[in-house]
Coordinates of C-alpha atoms in Angstrom, one line a residue:
X1 CA 7.3 6.8 28.7
X2 CA 8.9 8.7 31.6
X3 CA 11.9 10.8 30.6
X4 CA 15.1 9.9 32.5
X5 CA 18.3 11.8 32.4
X6 CA 20.7 10.4 29.8
X7 CA 18.1 7.9 28.5
X8 CA 17.6 7.6 24.7
X9 CA 15.4 5.6 22.5
X10 CA 16.8 3.9 19.3
X11 CA 14.1 2.6 17.0
X12 CA 15.7 -0.4 15.2
X13 CA 13.9 -3.5 13.8
X14 CA 13.6 -6.6 15.9
X15 CA 15.6 -8.6 13.3
X16 CA 18.6 -6.5 14.1
X17 CA 18.3 -7.2 17.8
X18 CA 17.9 -10.9 17.1
X19 CA 21.0 -10.7 14.8
X20 CA 22.9 -9.0 17.6
X21 CA 21.9 -11.6 20.1
X22 CA 23.6 -14.3 18.0
X23 CA 26.9 -12.4 17.3
X24 CA 29.9 -14.2 18.9
X25 CA 31.1 -12.3 21.9
X26 CA 32.2 -12.9 25.5
X27 CA 29.5 -11.6 27.7
X28 CA 27.7 -9.6 25.0
X29 CA 27.9 -7.8 21.7
X30 CA 30.8 -5.4 21.3
X31 CA 29.9 -2.0 20.0
X32 CA 32.9 0.3 19.7
X33 CA 34.3 0.7 23.2
X34 CA 31.1 -0.5 24.8
X35 CA 29.8 -4.0 25.5
X36 CA 26.2 -5.0 25.8
X37 CA 25.0 -7.8 28.1
X38 CA 23.5 -10.9 26.6
X39 CA 20.2 -10.1 25.0
X40 CA 18.3 -13.0 26.6
X41 CA 14.6 -13.2 26.0
X42 CA 12.3 -13.0 29.0
X43 CA 9.1 -15.0 29.2
X44 CA 7.1 -11.9 28.5
X45 CA 9.3 -11.0 25.6
X46 CA 10.9 -8.0 27.3
X47 CA 14.2 -8.0 29.1
X48 CA 15.1 -5.1 31.4
X49 CA 18.6 -5.7 32.7
X50 CA 19.6 -3.3 35.5
X51 CA 23.0 -1.7 35.2
X52 CA 25.4 -1.1 38.1
X53 CA 25.9 2.4 39.4
X54 CA 27.9 4.7 37.2
X55 CA 26.6 3.2 33.9
X56 CA 24.5 5.0 31.4
X57 CA 21.6 3.0 29.9
X58 CA 20.6 3.3 26.2
X59 CA 17.1 2.1 25.8
X60 CA 16.6 0.2 22.5
X61 CA 13.0 -0.3 21.3
X62 CA 11.8 -1.6 17.9
X63 CA 9.3 0.3 15.8
X64 CA 6.7 -2.4 16.6
X65 CA 7.1 -1.7 20.3
X66 CA 5.3 1.6 19.7
X67 CA 2.4 -0.1 17.9
X68 CA -0.3 -2.5 19.1
X69 CA 2.0 -4.7 21.2
X70 CA 5.4 -4.3 22.6
X71 CA 6.2 -7.9 21.6
X72 CA 9.6 -9.4 22.1
X73 CA 11.5 -6.5 20.7
X74 CA 12.6 -4.2 23.7
X75 CA 16.1 -4.5 25.0
X76 CA 18.7 -2.3 26.9
X77 CA 22.2 -1.8 26.0
X78 CA 24.5 -0.9 28.9
X79 CA 27.5 1.3 28.3
X80 CA 30.1 1.4 31.0
X81 CA 31.1 4.8 32.3
X82 CA 34.4 4.5 30.4
X83 CA 32.4 4.6 27.3
X84 CA 30.0 7.3 28.3
X85 CA 31.4 9.2 31.3
X86 CA 29.3 11.3 33.5
X87 CA 30.9 14.4 32.1
X88 CA 29.2 13.8 28.8
X89 CA 25.8 15.4 28.5
X90 CA 22.7 14.3 26.6
X91 CA 24.1 15.5 23.3
X92 CA 27.3 13.6 23.6
X93 CA 25.4 10.4 24.5
X94 CA 23.1 11.1 21.5
X95 CA 26.2 10.8 19.3
X96 CA 27.1 7.5 21.1
X97 CA 23.6 6.3 20.5
X98 CA 23.9 7.0 16.8
X99 CA 27.2 5.1 16.8
X100 CA 25.5 2.1 18.3
X101 CA 22.8 2.2 15.6
X102 CA 25.3 2.5 12.8
X103 CA 27.5 -0.3 14.1
X104 CA 24.6 -2.8 14.4
X105 CA 24.7 -5.0 11.2
X106 CA 21.3 -5.8 9.6
X107 CA 20.9 -9.0 7.7
X108 CA 20.4 -8.7 3.9
X109 CA 16.8 -8.1 3.0
X110 CA 15.7 -7.5 6.6
X111 CA 12.9 -5.0 7.1
X112 CA 12.8 -4.2 3.4
X113 CA 11.1 -0.9 2.6
X114 CA 11.7 0.6 6.1
X115 CA 13.8 3.6 6.9
X116 CA 15.5 3.5 10.3
X117 CA 14.3 6.5 12.3
X118 CA 15.6 7.6 15.7
X119 CA 13.4 9.6 18.0
X120 CA 14.6 11.1 21.3
X121 CA 12.5 11.8 24.3
X122 CA 11.1 15.3 24.3
X123 CA 13.4 17.8 26.1
X124 CA 16.5 15.9 25.0
X125 CA 16.5 16.7 21.3
X126 CA 17.5 20.4 21.1
X127 CA 15.3 23.0 19.5
X128 CA 13.2 20.9 17.0
X129 CA 10.8 18.1 17.8
X130 CA 8.5 16.6 15.2
X131 CA 5.4 14.6 16.0
X132 CA 3.4 12.6 13.5
X133 CA 0.2 10.4 13.9
X134 CA 0.8 6.8 15.0
X135 CA -0.5 4.1 12.7
X136 CA -1.9 5.2 9.4
X137 CA -4.3 7.6 7.8
X138 CA -6.9 6.2 5.4
X139 CA -8.5 7.7 2.3
X140 CA -9.8 6.6 -1.1
X141 CA -9.2 7.5 -4.7
X142 CA -10.6 11.0 -5.4
X143 CA -10.7 11.9 -1.7
X144 CA -9.0 14.6 0.3
X145 CA -6.7 13.7 3.2
X146 CA -4.6 15.5 5.8
X147 CA -1.1 13.9 6.5
X148 CA -0.7 15.1 10.1
X149 CA 2.6 16.5 11.3
X150 CA 3.3 19.0 14.1
X151 CA 6.6 20.4 15.4
X152 CA 7.9 22.2 18.4
X153 CA 10.5 24.8 17.7
X154 CA 12.4 27.0 20.2
X155 CA 12.3 30.3 18.3
X156 CA 14.8 31.8 20.8
X157 CA 17.5 29.6 19.4
X158 CA 17.1 30.7 15.7
X159 CA 14.9 32.9 13.7
X160 CA 11.6 31.6 12.4
X161 CA 12.6 32.4 8.8
X162 CA 15.2 29.7 8.9
X163 CA 12.7 26.8 9.4
X164 CA 12.3 24.6 6.3
X165 CA 9.4 22.1 6.0
X166 CA 9.8 19.2 3.6
X167 CA 7.6 16.3 2.7
X168 CA 9.0 13.3 0.7
X169 CA 7.6 9.9 -0.2
X170 CA 9.5 6.7 0.4
X171 CA 9.7 5.0 -3.0
X172 CA 12.4 2.5 -2.2
X173 CA 14.3 1.6 1.0
X174 CA 16.9 4.2 0.3
X175 CA 15.1 6.4 -2.2
X176 CA 12.8 9.3 -1.7
X177 CA 10.7 11.4 -4.0
X178 CA 10.1 15.1 -3.3
X179 CA 6.5 16.0 -2.6
X180 CA 6.4 19.5 -1.1
X181 CA 8.8 22.0 0.4
X182 CA 8.2 25.3 2.3
X183 CA 10.7 27.9 3.4
X184 CA 9.1 30.9 4.9
X185 CA 6.5 32.3 2.4
X186 CA 7.9 30.2 -0.4
X187 CA 6.0 27.0 -1.1
X188 CA 6.5 24.4 -3.9
X189 CA 4.9 21.1 -4.8
X190 CA 6.7 18.6 -7.1
X191 CA 5.7 16.3 -10.0
X192 CA 2.2 14.7 -9.8
X193 CA 1.6 16.6 -6.5
X194 CA 1.5 20.0 -8.2
X195 CA -1.9 21.6 -7.7
X196 CA -3.0 18.9 -5.2
X197 CA -0.7 19.5 -2.2
X198 CA -0.6 22.4 0.2
X199 CA 0.1 23.0 3.9
X200 CA -2.8 23.0 6.3
X201 CA -1.4 26.0 8.3
X202 CA -3.5 25.3 11.3
X203 CA -1.6 27.6 13.7
X204 CA 2.1 27.7 14.8
X205 CA 3.9 24.4 14.6
X206 CA 1.6 22.8 12.1
X207 CA 3.4 21.1 9.2
X208 CA 0.5 18.9 8.1
X209 CA 0.0 18.4 4.4
X210 CA -3.4 18.5 2.7
X211 CA -3.5 16.2 -0.3
X212 CA -6.5 16.5 -2.7
X213 CA -7.8 14.3 -5.4
X214 CA -6.0 11.2 -4.0
X215 CA -4.8 8.8 -6.6
X216 CA -3.8 5.1 -6.4
X217 CA -0.1 6.1 -6.8
X218 CA -0.4 8.2 -3.6
X219 CA -0.5 5.1 -1.5
X220 CA 2.6 4.6 0.7
X221 CA 4.8 6.1 3.4
X222 CA 5.6 9.9 3.7
X223 CA 8.3 11.6 5.7
X224 CA 7.7 15.0 7.3
X225 CA 11.1 16.8 8.0
X226 CA 11.5 20.0 9.8
X227 CA 15.0 21.7 9.6
X228 CA 16.5 24.8 11.0
X229 CA 20.1 25.9 10.4
X230 CA 21.7 23.4 12.7
X231 CA 19.2 20.7 13.7
X232 CA 16.4 18.7 12.2
X233 CA 13.9 16.0 13.1
X234 CA 11.5 13.9 11.0
X235 CA 8.5 11.7 11.4
X236 CA 6.7 9.1 9.2
X237 CA 3.1 9.0 8.1
X238 CA 1.5 6.0 6.2
X239 CA -1.3 6.7 3.7
X240 CA -3.5 3.8 3.1
X241 CA -6.4 3.5 0.7
X242 CA -9.8 1.8 0.9
X243 CA -10.1 -0.6 -2.0
X244 CA -9.8 -4.2 -3.2
X245 CA -7.1 -6.6 -4.3
X246 CA -7.6 -8.7 -7.3
X247 CA -5.5 -11.4 -9.0
X248 CA -4.8 -10.9 -12.7
X249 CA -3.2 -12.6 -15.7
X250 CA -3.6 -11.6 -19.4
X251 CA -5.0 -13.6 -22.3
X252 CA -1.7 -15.3 -22.9
X253 CA -2.1 -17.5 -19.8
X254 CA -0.8 -17.8 -16.3
X255 CA 2.8 -17.1 -15.2
X256 CA 3.6 -15.0 -18.3
X257 CA 4.6 -11.6 -16.8
X258 CA 7.8 -10.2 -15.6
X259 CA 7.7 -7.6 -12.8
X260 CA 7.6 -4.6 -15.2
X261 CA 4.9 -6.4 -17.3
X262 CA 2.9 -7.0 -14.2
X263 CA 3.1 -3.3 -13.3
X264 CA 1.9 -2.4 -16.8
X265 CA -0.9 -5.0 -16.7
X266 CA -2.3 -3.6 -13.4
X267 CA -2.2 0.0 -14.8
X268 CA -4.1 -1.1 -17.9
X269 CA -6.8 -2.6 -15.7
X270 CA -7.2 0.5 -13.6
X271 CA -5.0 -0.5 -10.7
X272 CA -1.5 -0.7 -9.3
X273 CA 0.5 -3.6 -8.0
X274 CA -0.7 -4.4 -4.5
X275 CA 1.5 -4.2 -1.5
X276 CA 2.3 -7.1 0.8
X277 CA 0.1 -5.4 3.5
X278 CA -2.8 -5.1 1.2
X279 CA -2.5 -8.7 0.1
X280 CA -2.5 -9.8 3.7
X281 CA -5.6 -7.8 4.5
X282 CA -7.3 -9.3 1.4
X283 CA -6.4 -12.8 2.7
X284 CA -7.9 -11.9 6.1
X285 CA -11.1 -10.9 4.2
X286 CA -11.2 -14.3 2.5
X287 CA -9.2 -14.0 -0.7
X288 CA -8.1 -17.5 -1.8
X289 CA -6.0 -17.8 -4.9
X290 CA -3.7 -20.7 -5.7
X291 CA -1.4 -18.8 -8.2
X292 CA 1.6 -16.8 -7.2
X293 CA 1.8 -13.2 -8.3
X294 CA 4.0 -10.1 -8.2
X295 CA 3.7 -7.5 -5.5
X296 CA 4.9 -3.9 -5.6
X297 CA 8.0 -4.6 -3.5
X298 CA 9.2 -7.2 -6.0
X299 CA 8.2 -10.2 -3.9
X300 CA 6.0 -13.1 -5.1
X301 CA 3.2 -14.4 -2.9
X302 CA -0.3 -15.9 -3.0
X303 CA -3.1 -16.1 -0.4
X304 CA -4.7 -19.4 0.6
X305 CA -7.7 -19.3 2.9
X306 CA -8.4 -23.0 2.8
X307 CA -5.1 -25.0 2.9
X308 CA -4.9 -27.8 0.5
X309 CA -2.1 -29.9 -1.1
X310 CA -2.0 -28.2 -4.5
X311 CA -1.6 -24.8 -2.9
X312 CA 1.5 -25.2 -0.6
X313 CA 0.3 -28.1 1.4
X314 CA -2.5 -28.8 3.9
X315 CA -0.6 -27.2 6.8
X316 CA 2.4 -25.3 5.5
X317 CA 3.3 -22.1 7.3
X318 CA 2.2 -18.7 6.1
X319 CA 0.9 -15.4 7.4
X320 CA -1.6 -16.9 9.9
X321 CA -0.3 -20.3 9.0
X322 CA -1.6 -23.6 10.2
X323 CA -4.5 -25.6 8.7
X324 CA -6.4 -22.4 8.0
X325 CA -4.0 -21.4 5.2
X326 CA -2.0 -18.3 5.0
X327 CA -0.1 -16.1 2.6
X328 CA 2.6 -18.2 0.9
X329 CA 5.7 -16.3 0.1
X330 CA 8.3 -17.0 -2.6
X331 CA 10.5 -14.1 -1.4
X332 CA 12.0 -11.5 -3.7
X333 CA 12.5 -12.8 -7.2
X334 CA 14.5 -11.8 -10.3
X335 CA 12.1 -9.2 -11.7
X336 CA 13.5 -9.3 -15.3
X337 CA 13.7 -13.0 -15.8
X338 CA 11.1 -14.9 -13.7
X339 CA 7.4 -14.8 -14.7
X340 CA 4.3 -14.9 -12.6
X341 CA 0.8 -13.5 -12.4
X342 CA 0.0 -10.2 -10.6
X343 CA -1.9 -9.1 -7.6
X344 CA -3.4 -5.6 -8.4
X345 CA -5.1 -3.1 -6.1
X346 CA -7.8 -0.5 -7.1
X347 CA -9.9 1.9 -5.1
X348 CA -13.1 3.9 -5.2
X349 CA -14.5 4.7 -8.7
X350 CA -15.4 8.3 -9.6
X351 CA -17.9 7.0 -12.2
X352 CA -20.3 4.1 -12.5
X353 CA -20.2 0.5 -13.9
X354 CA -23.4 -0.8 -15.4
X355 CA -24.5 -3.8 -17.4
X356 CA -25.9 -3.7 -20.9
X357 CA -27.9 -6.7 -22.1
X358 CA -28.3 -7.0 -25.9
X359 CA -31.4 -8.2 -27.7
X360 CA -29.1 -10.8 -29.1
X361 CA -25.6 -12.0 -28.0
X362 CA -22.7 -9.9 -29.4
X363 CA -19.0 -10.2 -30.0
X364 CA -16.5 -8.0 -28.2
X365 CA -16.2 -5.4 -30.9
X366 CA -20.0 -5.0 -31.0
X367 CA -20.1 -4.7 -27.2
X368 CA -17.6 -1.8 -27.4
X369 CA -19.8 0.1 -29.8
X370 CA -22.8 -0.5 -27.6
X371 CA -21.0 1.1 -24.6
X372 CA -20.0 4.0 -26.8
X373 CA -23.7 4.6 -27.7
X374 CA -24.3 5.1 -24.0
X375 CA -21.5 7.6 -23.6
X376 CA -19.3 5.0 -21.9
X377 CA -16.4 2.6 -22.5
X378 CA -16.1 -1.1 -21.9
X379 CA -15.2 -1.6 -18.2
X380 CA -11.8 -2.7 -17.1
X381 CA -11.2 -5.6 -14.7
X382 CA -10.2 -3.3 -11.9
X383 CA -13.3 -1.2 -12.4
X384 CA -15.6 -4.2 -12.2
X385 CA -13.9 -5.3 -9.0
X386 CA -14.2 -1.9 -7.5
X387 CA -17.9 -1.7 -8.5
X388 CA -18.5 -5.2 -6.9
X389 CA -16.6 -4.4 -3.6
X390 CA -17.4 -0.7 -3.1
X391 CA -20.6 -0.1 -5.0
X392 CA -22.1 -3.6 -4.3
X393 CA -22.7 -4.4 -8.0
X394 CA -24.4 -7.8 -8.2
X395 CA -25.3 -9.4 -11.6
X396 CA -25.6 -13.0 -12.4
X397 CA -24.9 -12.5 -16.0
X398 CA -21.5 -12.7 -17.7
X399 CA -20.4 -9.8 -19.8
X400 CA -17.4 -8.7 -21.8
X401 CA -14.6 -6.6 -20.3
X402 CA -12.0 -4.4 -22.0
X403 CA -9.2 -7.1 -21.8
X404 CA -11.4 -9.6 -23.7
X405 CA -12.3 -11.6 -20.6
X406 CA -15.9 -12.4 -19.5
X407 CA -16.8 -12.0 -15.9
X408 CA -19.7 -11.2 -13.6
X409 CA -19.9 -9.8 -10.0
X410 CA -21.8 -11.6 -7.2
X411 CA -22.4 -9.9 -3.8
X412 CA -25.2 -12.2 -2.7
X413 CA -24.1 -15.8 -3.4
X414 CA -26.5 -18.3 -4.8
X415 CA -26.1 -21.7 -6.2
X416 CA -27.0 -20.9 -9.8
X417 CA -24.5 -18.0 -9.8
X418 CA -21.2 -19.7 -9.1
X419 CA -21.3 -21.1 -5.6
X420 CA -21.5 -20.1 -1.9
X421 CA -19.0 -17.3 -1.8
X422 CA -19.2 -13.7 -3.0
X423 CA -16.7 -12.5 -5.6
X424 CA -16.1 -11.7 -9.3
X425 CA -16.6 -14.9 -11.3
X426 CA -14.4 -15.4 -14.4
X427 CA -15.2 -17.3 -17.6
X428 CA -11.7 -16.8 -18.9
X429 CA -10.9 -15.3 -22.3
X430 CA -13.4 -16.5 -24.9
X431 CA -12.8 -16.0 -28.6
X432 CA -13.5 -12.3 -29.2
X433 CA -15.4 -13.0 -32.4
X434 CA -18.0 -15.2 -30.7
X435 CA -21.4 -13.7 -29.9
X436 CA -21.8 -14.8 -26.4
X437 CA -22.4 -12.1 -23.8
X438 CA -23.6 -8.7 -22.8
X439 CA -21.1 -6.1 -21.7
X440 CA -20.1 -4.2 -18.6
X441 CA -19.7 -0.5 -19.3
X442 CA -18.0 2.3 -17.4
X443 CA -19.2 5.9 -17.6
X444 CA -16.9 8.6 -16.2
X445 CA -18.4 11.3 -14.0
X446 CA -19.8 14.1 -16.1
X447 CA -20.1 12.0 -19.3
X448 CA -23.6 12.5 -20.9
X449 CA -25.9 9.5 -21.2
X450 CA -27.6 9.6 -24.6
X451 CA -30.3 7.2 -23.4
X452 CA -31.3 8.3 -19.8
X453 CA -34.0 6.7 -17.7
X454 CA -35.2 3.3 -18.7
X455 CA -33.4 3.1 -22.1
X456 CA -31.6 0.0 -23.3
X457 CA -29.9 -0.5 -26.6
X458 CA -30.4 -2.6 -29.7
X459 CA -30.9 -2.2 -33.5
X460 CA -33.2 0.4 -35.0
X461 CA -33.9 1.5 -38.5
X462 CA -35.3 -0.1 -41.6
X463 CA -35.0 -3.7 -42.5
X464 CA -33.1 -6.5 -40.9
X465 CA -33.7 -8.4 -37.7
X466 CA -36.4 -7.0 -35.4
X467 CA -37.2 -4.2 -37.9
X468 CA -33.6 -2.8 -37.7
X469 CA -30.2 -3.0 -39.3
X470 CA -27.9 -5.9 -38.4
X471 CA -24.9 -3.5 -38.6
X472 CA -23.8 -2.6 -35.1
X473 CA -22.6 0.8 -36.4
X474 CA -26.2 1.7 -37.0
X475 CA -27.3 0.9 -33.4
X476 CA -29.4 3.6 -31.6
X477 CA -31.0 3.5 -28.2
X478 CA -34.3 1.7 -27.8
X479 CA -36.7 1.5 -24.9
X480 CA -36.8 -2.1 -23.8

């Protein structure tokens, strides 16, 4: 965008602009001593009213306008010269711009989870300018990622030793968690980022943060802030993770979990609550699930790929909407009283999931001992989904999982293995004492395998079935 004298960009959500457009006013929206013309929509979604001579123009653009499409979100607010006289320089108009932003009311719940950030054209912002990467950076669990952030600093205005670099994570619309701070030679990481976060230090003006051994909890939005004694600027970076979204409910049945219980259930199955963006991407990849579940922002939604009457109607609107289905949204629910299922998210596995087939069907307790004999544990639901999605595990045999459910992963669909679509099939929660299935085990990296190569497992020793003991505690590896 070309820099123009006394032009400023305010990044505000389109919902605020739409809200302003409907405020009662004669000739426009009153903002302090200024008035804005009517915010009429143009056919192309962008209205560029031209102001008469002597007026200063404040350019208003939504965050989305800087993304893939400008959309219907760009407007101009015209302030008469009485409001912003020519004697006022760029910094005075900057204060007026902030006043406009603060006086614009935002409907309750609009743009939940976003922080309003104002960026000024380069050359208009004083001695500090921060630049971050557009869009998002992508990693996976266990990986190393650089959160890019660079800044321009006029050292002639202040000493270099007065510059502070600070990284925080957005954990709530108005709450931030400290990640890393640097002031001169002094650096400090906080909480779970200790030992994993450090500055990249790739030349002057580089504030990029290197994050090692990425965890599921690292997913989210980060703010890079550069501050000298009098001025500061900040930029946002979104860290996304490669992974898979899976629906979950415990043995007790569907719609049994509060928000906190859903968080705990996902953690127990090697996951976290999915975000709305992750659920939408899963829907685009074909996820179809006709039971509503909690998401990490406290909303309740569910994805429907094939619209049908029991799942919100044959043509009810959703993300994508129409007869092709969509993501149905119940909105933000009371997280301590209402009960739903959960949509969990998990990422790359550092270890390996494998299937053990017994010589005879076993109960859940016996399956756990079988995994232990191989230096492993019974796999969790999230681990099986990650192995199916990211390691392409394909097995047309049901097996026990740690939560007491029986499931099996299908990458290449075939009729005898549950139908025409890939996915993780579930047989529900059988009686744990029934001897029905094999077991899916998970071995962490570095854990020894007592039976390498082509070993299986079964009974060995004197007496009993097949020449061995029937007591699972006496199981030892057998070549099968």
